[in-house]
Coordinates of N, CA, C and O in Angstrom, one line a residue:
X1 N 124.2 65.7 96.0 CA 124.4 65.2 94.8 C 125.8 64.3 94.3 O 126.9 64.9 94.5
X2 N 125.8 62.9 93.7 CA 127.0 62.9 93.1 C 127.2 63.3 91.7 O 126.6 63.6 91.3
X3 N 128.8 63.5 91.6 CA 129.6 64.2 90.5 C 130.1 63.3 89.7 O 131.4 62.4 90.4
X4 N 130.4 63.2 88.9 CA 131.2 62.2 87.7 C 132.3 63.0 87.1 O 131.6 64.0 85.7
X5 N 133.3 62.5 86.9 CA 134.3 63.3 85.9 C 135.1 61.8 85.4 O 135.9 61.7 86.0
X6 N 135.1 62.2 84.0 CA 135.9 60.9 83.5 C 136.9 61.6 82.5 O 137.4 63.0 82.5
X7 N 138.4 60.5 82.5 CA 139.4 60.9 82.1 C 140.2 59.3 81.3 O 139.7 58.7 81.9
X8 N 140.9 59.7 80.5 CA 141.7 58.6 79.9 C 141.3 58.7 78.5 O 142.4 57.5 78.1
X9 N 140.5 59.3 77.8 CA 140.5 58.6 76.6 C 141.4 59.7 75.6 O 141.8 60.5 76.0
X10 N 141.7 58.8 74.6 CA 142.9 59.8 73.9 C 142.7 59.0 72.7 O 141.9 57.7 72.0
X11 N 143.2 59.2 71.4 CA 143.5 58.3 70.0 C 144.9 57.2 70.3 O 145.8 57.4 70.3
X12 N 144.4 55.8 69.7 CA 145.6 54.7 70.1 C 145.2 54.2 69.1 O 144.2 54.1 67.7
X13 N 146.4 53.0 68.8 CA 146.2 52.0 67.6 C 145.3 51.1 68.2 O 145.1 50.5 68.8
X14 N 144.8 50.0 66.8 CA 144.2 49.1 67.0 C 145.0 48.0 67.7 O 146.3 47.7 67.5
X15 N 144.5 47.2 68.7 CA 145.5 46.1 69.6 C 145.9 47.1 70.9 O 146.1 46.3 71.8
X16 N 145.7 48.2 71.1 CA 146.3 48.7 72.3 C 145.4 48.5 73.2 O 143.9 48.4 73.2
X17 N 146.1 49.0 74.5 CA 144.8 48.9 75.7 C 144.9 50.3 76.1 O 145.8 51.2 75.9
X18 N 143.6 50.7 77.0 CA 143.6 51.7 77.6 C 142.6 52.0 78.6 O 141.7 51.0 79.0
X19 N 142.7 52.7 79.5 CA 142.1 52.4 80.9 C 141.5 54.2 80.8 O 141.8 55.1 80.9
X20 N 139.8 53.9 81.2 CA 139.3 55.3 81.5 C 138.7 55.2 83.3 O 138.8 53.7 83.6
X21 N 139.4 56.6 83.4 CA 138.9 56.3 85.0 C 137.5 57.4 85.2 O 137.3 58.7 84.3
X22 N 137.1 57.0 85.8 CA 135.6 58.1 86.5 C 135.5 58.6 88.0 O 135.5 57.5 88.8
X23 N 136.2 59.5 88.1 CA 136.0 60.1 89.3 C 134.6 60.5 90.1 O 134.0 61.3 89.4
X24 N 134.7 59.8 91.3 CA 133.2 59.7 91.8 C 133.3 60.8 92.9 O 134.1 60.3 93.6
X25 N 132.1 61.9 92.8 CA 132.3 62.7 94.1 C 130.7 62.5 94.7 O 130.1 62.8 94.1
X26 N 130.6 63.0 95.9 CA 129.6 63.2 96.9 C 129.5 62.0 97.9 O 130.2 61.5 98.5
X27 N 127.6 62.1 98.8 CA 127.5 61.0 99.8 C 126.9 60.1 99.1 O 126.4 59.9 98.1
X28 N 127.3 59.1 99.9 CA 126.8 57.7 100.0 C 126.8 57.1 98.6 O 126.4 56.3 98.2
X29 N 127.9 57.0 98.4 CA 128.3 56.7 96.8 C 128.2 55.4 97.0 O 127.7 54.3 95.8
X30 N 128.0 54.5 98.5 CA 127.9 52.8 98.3 C 126.5 52.4 97.5 O 126.3 51.4 97.8
X31 N 125.7 53.7 97.6 CA 124.0 53.0 97.3 C 123.9 53.7 96.0 O 122.9 53.1 95.2
X32 N 124.8 53.6 95.0 CA 124.9 53.9 93.5 C 125.6 52.8 92.9 O 126.4 52.1 93.3
X33 N 124.7 52.5 92.0 CA 125.6 51.5 90.9 C 125.8 52.5 89.9 O 125.8 53.3 89.2
X34 N 127.5 51.9 89.3 CA 128.4 53.0 88.5 C 128.0 52.1 87.3 O 128.4 50.6 87.2
X35 N 128.3 53.3 86.2 CA 128.7 52.2 84.6 C 129.5 53.2 83.6 O 129.3 54.5 84.0
X36 N 129.7 52.6 82.7 CA 130.2 52.9 81.4 C 128.9 52.9 80.6 O 128.7 51.7 80.3
X37 N 128.6 53.7 79.6 CA 128.5 53.9 78.3 C 129.1 54.1 77.6 O 130.7 54.8 77.8
X38 N 128.8 54.0 76.0 CA 129.5 54.5 74.8 C 128.6 54.9 74.1 O 127.4 54.2 74.0
X39 N 128.9 55.6 72.9 CA 128.1 56.2 72.1 C 129.1 56.8 71.1 O 129.7 57.3 70.8
X40 N 128.8 55.7 70.0 CA 129.6 56.0 68.7 C 128.8 57.0 67.7 O 128.0 56.7 68.0
X41 N 129.6 57.6 66.5 CA 128.5 58.4 65.6 C 127.7 57.9 65.3 O 128.0 56.9 64.5
X42 N 126.4 58.3 64.8 CA 125.1 57.7 64.5 C 124.8 56.6 64.8 O 123.8 56.0 64.6
X43 N 125.2 56.1 66.1 CA 124.3 55.1 66.8 C 123.8 55.5 68.1 O 124.3 56.4 68.8
X44 N 123.2 54.5 68.8 CA 122.8 54.7 70.2 C 123.7 54.9 71.3 O 124.5 54.3 71.2
X45 N 123.7 55.1 72.6 CA 123.9 55.2 73.6 C 123.9 53.6 74.0 O 123.1 53.5 74.4
X46 N 125.2 52.7 74.6 CA 125.1 51.7 74.8 C 125.7 51.2 76.1 O 126.9 51.8 76.6
X47 N 124.9 50.6 77.3 CA 125.9 50.1 78.3 C 126.9 49.1 77.9 O 126.7 48.1 77.2
X48 N 128.3 49.4 78.5 CA 129.7 48.7 78.4 C 129.5 48.0 79.8 O 129.7 47.0 79.3
X49 N 129.5 49.0 80.8 CA 129.7 47.7 82.2 C 129.2 48.7 83.1 O 129.2 50.0 83.2
X50 N 128.6 47.6 84.2 CA 128.5 48.6 85.3 C 128.8 47.7 86.7 O 129.3 46.2 86.9
X51 N 128.6 48.2 88.1 CA 129.0 47.6 89.0 C 128.8 48.6 90.3 O 128.8 49.5 89.9
X52 N 128.1 47.9 91.5 CA 127.5 48.3 92.3 C 128.7 49.4 93.3 O 129.8 48.1 93.1
X53 N 128.7 50.5 93.6 CA 130.0 50.9 94.1 C 130.5 50.0 95.4 O 132.2 50.0 95.3
X54 N 129.7 49.4 96.0 CA 130.2 48.9 97.1 C 130.3 47.5 96.9 O 130.7 46.5 98.1
X55 N 130.3 46.9 95.5 CA 130.6 45.2 95.5 C 131.5 45.0 94.6 O 131.6 45.9 93.6
X56 N 131.8 44.2 94.7 CA 132.5 43.5 93.5 C 131.8 42.9 92.3 O 132.5 42.5 91.1
X57 N 130.8 42.4 92.1 CA 129.9 42.1 91.8 C 129.6 43.1 90.2 O 129.4 44.0 90.8
X58 N 130.1 42.5 89.0 CA 130.3 43.6 87.9 C 129.3 43.2 86.8 O 128.7 41.8 86.9
X59 N 128.8 44.0 86.1 CA 127.7 42.9 84.6 C 128.8 43.8 83.5 O 128.6 45.4 83.6
X60 N 128.9 43.3 82.6 CA 129.8 43.7 81.3 C 128.6 43.3 80.0 O 128.6 42.0 80.0
X61 N 128.7 43.8 79.5 CA 128.0 43.4 78.1 C 128.3 42.4 77.5 O 129.6 42.5 77.3
X62 N 127.5 41.9 76.2 CA 128.0 40.4 76.1 C 129.1 41.0 75.0 O 130.1 40.5 75.0
X63 N 129.3 42.4 74.2 CA 130.2 42.8 73.2 C 131.4 43.0 73.9 O 132.6 42.9 73.1
X64 N 131.5 43.1 74.8 CA 132.8 43.6 75.7 C 133.3 42.5 76.8 O 134.3 43.1 77.4
X65 N 132.6 41.2 77.1 CA 133.0 40.6 77.9 C 134.6 40.0 77.8 O 135.1 39.8 78.6
X66 N 134.9 39.7 76.4 CA 136.3 39.4 76.5 C 137.4 40.3 76.4 O 138.5 39.7 76.7
X67 N 137.1 41.7 76.6 CA 138.1 42.5 76.4 C 138.0 43.6 77.5 O 138.8 44.3 77.7
X68 N 136.9 43.8 78.0 CA 136.7 44.7 78.5 C 136.4 44.4 80.4 O 135.8 43.7 80.3
X69 N 137.0 45.3 81.2 CA 136.6 44.9 82.8 C 136.5 46.5 83.5 O 136.7 47.2 82.9
X70 N 135.3 46.3 84.8 CA 135.1 47.3 85.3 C 136.0 46.9 87.0 O 135.7 46.1 87.1
X71 N 136.3 48.1 87.5 CA 137.0 48.0 88.5 C 136.6 49.4 89.1 O 136.4 50.4 88.6
X72 N 136.7 49.0 90.4 CA 136.7 50.4 91.5 C 138.4 50.5 92.3 O 138.8 49.4 92.6
X73 N 138.9 51.8 92.0 CA 140.2 52.4 92.7 C 139.5 52.5 94.0 O 139.6 53.9 94.1
X74 N 139.9 52.2 94.7 CA 139.4 52.8 96.4 C 140.2 53.9 96.8 O 140.1 54.6 97.8
X75 N 141.9 53.7 96.3 CA 142.8 55.0 97.0 C 142.2 56.0 96.2 O 142.3 57.2 96.8
X76 N 141.8 56.1 95.0 CA 141.4 57.2 94.4 C 140.3 57.6 93.9 O 139.4 58.8 93.4
X77 N 139.2 56.9 94.7 CA 137.6 56.7 94.4 C 137.6 56.9 92.8 O 136.4 57.9 92.5
X78 N 137.9 55.9 92.5 CA 137.2 56.4 91.0 C 136.6 54.7 90.5 O 136.9 53.5 91.2
X79 N 136.2 54.8 89.4 CA 135.7 53.3 88.8 C 136.1 53.2 87.2 O 135.8 54.4 86.8
X80 N 137.2 52.4 87.2 CA 137.7 52.1 85.6 C 137.2 51.1 85.1 O 136.9 50.6 85.2
X81 N 137.3 51.8 84.0 CA 137.0 50.7 82.5 C 138.3 50.3 81.8 O 139.2 51.4 81.6
X82 N 138.7 49.2 81.9 CA 140.1 48.6 81.4 C 139.2 48.0 80.1 O 138.8 47.3 80.3
X83 N 140.2 48.5 78.9 CA 139.7 48.1 77.9 C 141.4 47.6 77.1 O 142.2 48.2 76.8
X84 N 141.0 46.4 76.5 CA 142.2 45.4 75.9 C 142.0 45.1 74.5 O 140.7 45.0 74.2
X85 N 142.7 45.0 73.4 CA 142.8 44.8 72.1 C 141.5 45.7 71.6 O 140.8 45.3 70.9
X86 N 141.9 46.9 71.5 CA 141.0 47.7 71.1 C 141.0 48.1 69.3 O 142.1 47.6 68.8
X87 N 140.1 48.0 69.0 CA 139.3 47.9 67.7 C 138.7 49.1 67.1 O 138.3 50.0 68.0
X88 N 138.9 49.3 65.9 CA 138.8 50.7 65.1 C 137.0 51.0 65.5 O 136.4 51.9 65.9
X89 N 135.8 49.9 65.9 CA 134.5 49.9 65.8 C 134.4 50.3 67.6 O 133.2 50.3 68.2
X90 N 135.2 50.0 68.5 CA 135.5 50.4 70.0 C 135.3 52.6 69.8 O 135.0 52.8 71.1
X91 N 135.4 53.1 68.7 CA 135.8 54.2 68.6 C 134.2 55.2 69.1 O 133.2 54.5 68.7
X92 N 134.5 55.4 70.1 CA 132.9 56.2 71.0 C 133.6 57.7 71.6 O 134.5 57.2 72.1
X93 N 132.6 58.0 72.0 CA 132.6 58.7 73.5 C 132.0 58.1 74.7 O 131.0 57.4 74.7
X94 N 132.8 58.0 75.4 CA 132.7 57.0 76.8 C 132.1 57.9 77.8 O 132.5 58.9 78.0
X95 N 130.9 57.3 78.6 CA 130.2 57.8 79.6 C 130.3 57.5 81.0 O 129.9 56.4 80.7
X96 N 130.8 58.2 81.5 CA 130.7 57.7 83.3 C 129.3 57.9 83.4 O 128.2 59.3 83.2
X97 N 128.4 56.9 84.4 CA 127.0 57.4 84.5 C 126.7 56.3 86.2 O 127.4 55.5 86.6
X98 N 125.6 57.1 86.7 CA 125.7 56.6 88.1 C 124.0 56.7 88.4 O 123.4 57.4 87.6
X99 N 123.4 55.8 89.3 CA 121.7 55.6 89.6 C 122.0 55.0 90.6 O 122.7 54.3 91.4
X100 N 121.0 55.9 91.5 CA 120.6 54.8 93.1 C 120.2 53.5 92.7 O 119.5 53.2 91.8
X101 N 120.7 52.4 93.5 CA 120.4 51.5 92.8 C 118.9 50.7 93.5 O 118.2 50.0 93.5
X102 N 118.4 52.0 94.3 CA 116.8 51.5 94.0 C 116.1 52.1 92.9 O 114.5 51.6 92.6
X103 N 116.5 52.6 91.8 CA 116.0 53.0 90.7 C 116.5 52.5 89.3 O 117.5 51.6 89.5
X104 N 115.9 52.3 88.5 CA 116.4 51.8 87.1 C 116.9 52.7 85.9 O 117.3 51.9 85.2
X105 N 116.5 54.1 85.8 CA 117.3 54.9 85.2 C 118.6 55.4 85.8 O 118.9 55.7 86.6
X106 N 119.9 55.7 85.1 CA 120.6 56.3 85.2 C 120.7 57.7 84.7 O 120.0 58.2 83.7
X107 N 120.5 58.4 86.2 CA 120.3 60.0 85.8 C 121.5 60.9 86.5 O 121.1 62.2 86.4
X108 N 122.6 60.3 86.3 CA 123.5 61.1 86.6 C 124.9 60.7 85.4 O 125.2 59.7 85.6
X109 N 125.2 61.8 85.2 CA 126.4 61.4 84.2 C 127.4 62.6 83.8 O 127.4 63.6 84.2
X110 N 128.3 62.2 83.6 CA 129.5 62.6 83.2 C 129.5 63.3 81.7 O 128.6 63.2 81.0
X111 N 130.6 64.2 81.3 CA 130.9 65.1 80.4 C 131.0 64.2 78.9 O 130.8 64.3 77.6
X112 N 131.5 62.9 79.4 CA 132.3 62.1 78.2 C 133.7 62.3 78.3 O 134.3 63.3 78.3
X113 N 134.1 61.2 77.7 CA 135.5 61.2 77.0 C 135.8 60.8 75.9 O 134.9 59.4 75.7
X114 N 136.4 61.2 74.9 CA 136.5 60.3 73.8 C 137.4 59.4 73.3 O 138.7 59.4 73.7
X115 N 137.3 58.1 72.8 CA 138.4 57.1 72.8 C 138.5 56.9 71.0 O 137.2 56.6 70.2
X116 N 139.3 57.2 70.5 CA 139.5 56.7 68.9 C 140.6 55.7 68.6 O 141.7 55.7 69.4
X117 N 140.1 54.5 67.6 CA 141.3 54.0 67.7 C 141.4 53.8 66.3 O 140.1 53.6 65.4
X118 N 142.4 53.4 65.5 CA 142.8 54.1 64.4 C 142.9 52.6 63.8 O 144.1 51.7 65.0
X119 N 142.6 52.4 62.8 CA 143.5 50.4 62.3 C 144.9 50.4 61.5 O 145.6 51.9 61.5

């Protein structure tokens, strides 16, 4: 079973950059798609970015393409979300998620990490 633990969320000012990390553990991680979602107060959870653990190919949602990137740190065994030029509307709980590449639904979730952006 894959386990996910997020870290890096904190309060920042508009325009700041922030890196969130998702520490992944378990067997056969190369078979999993790793993703970052976010959920703002009163809004539905939305996909921010995703990548196959073992591939450099990434998907970034349109709203995030200009400012966010997703990467993997091989040394630390993490999947990181790099966020630049943060805006107050980026305030949300950010979740790391995973699914087997043969499935459609993300069924493994971390507990989330809070990002608050002040203007």
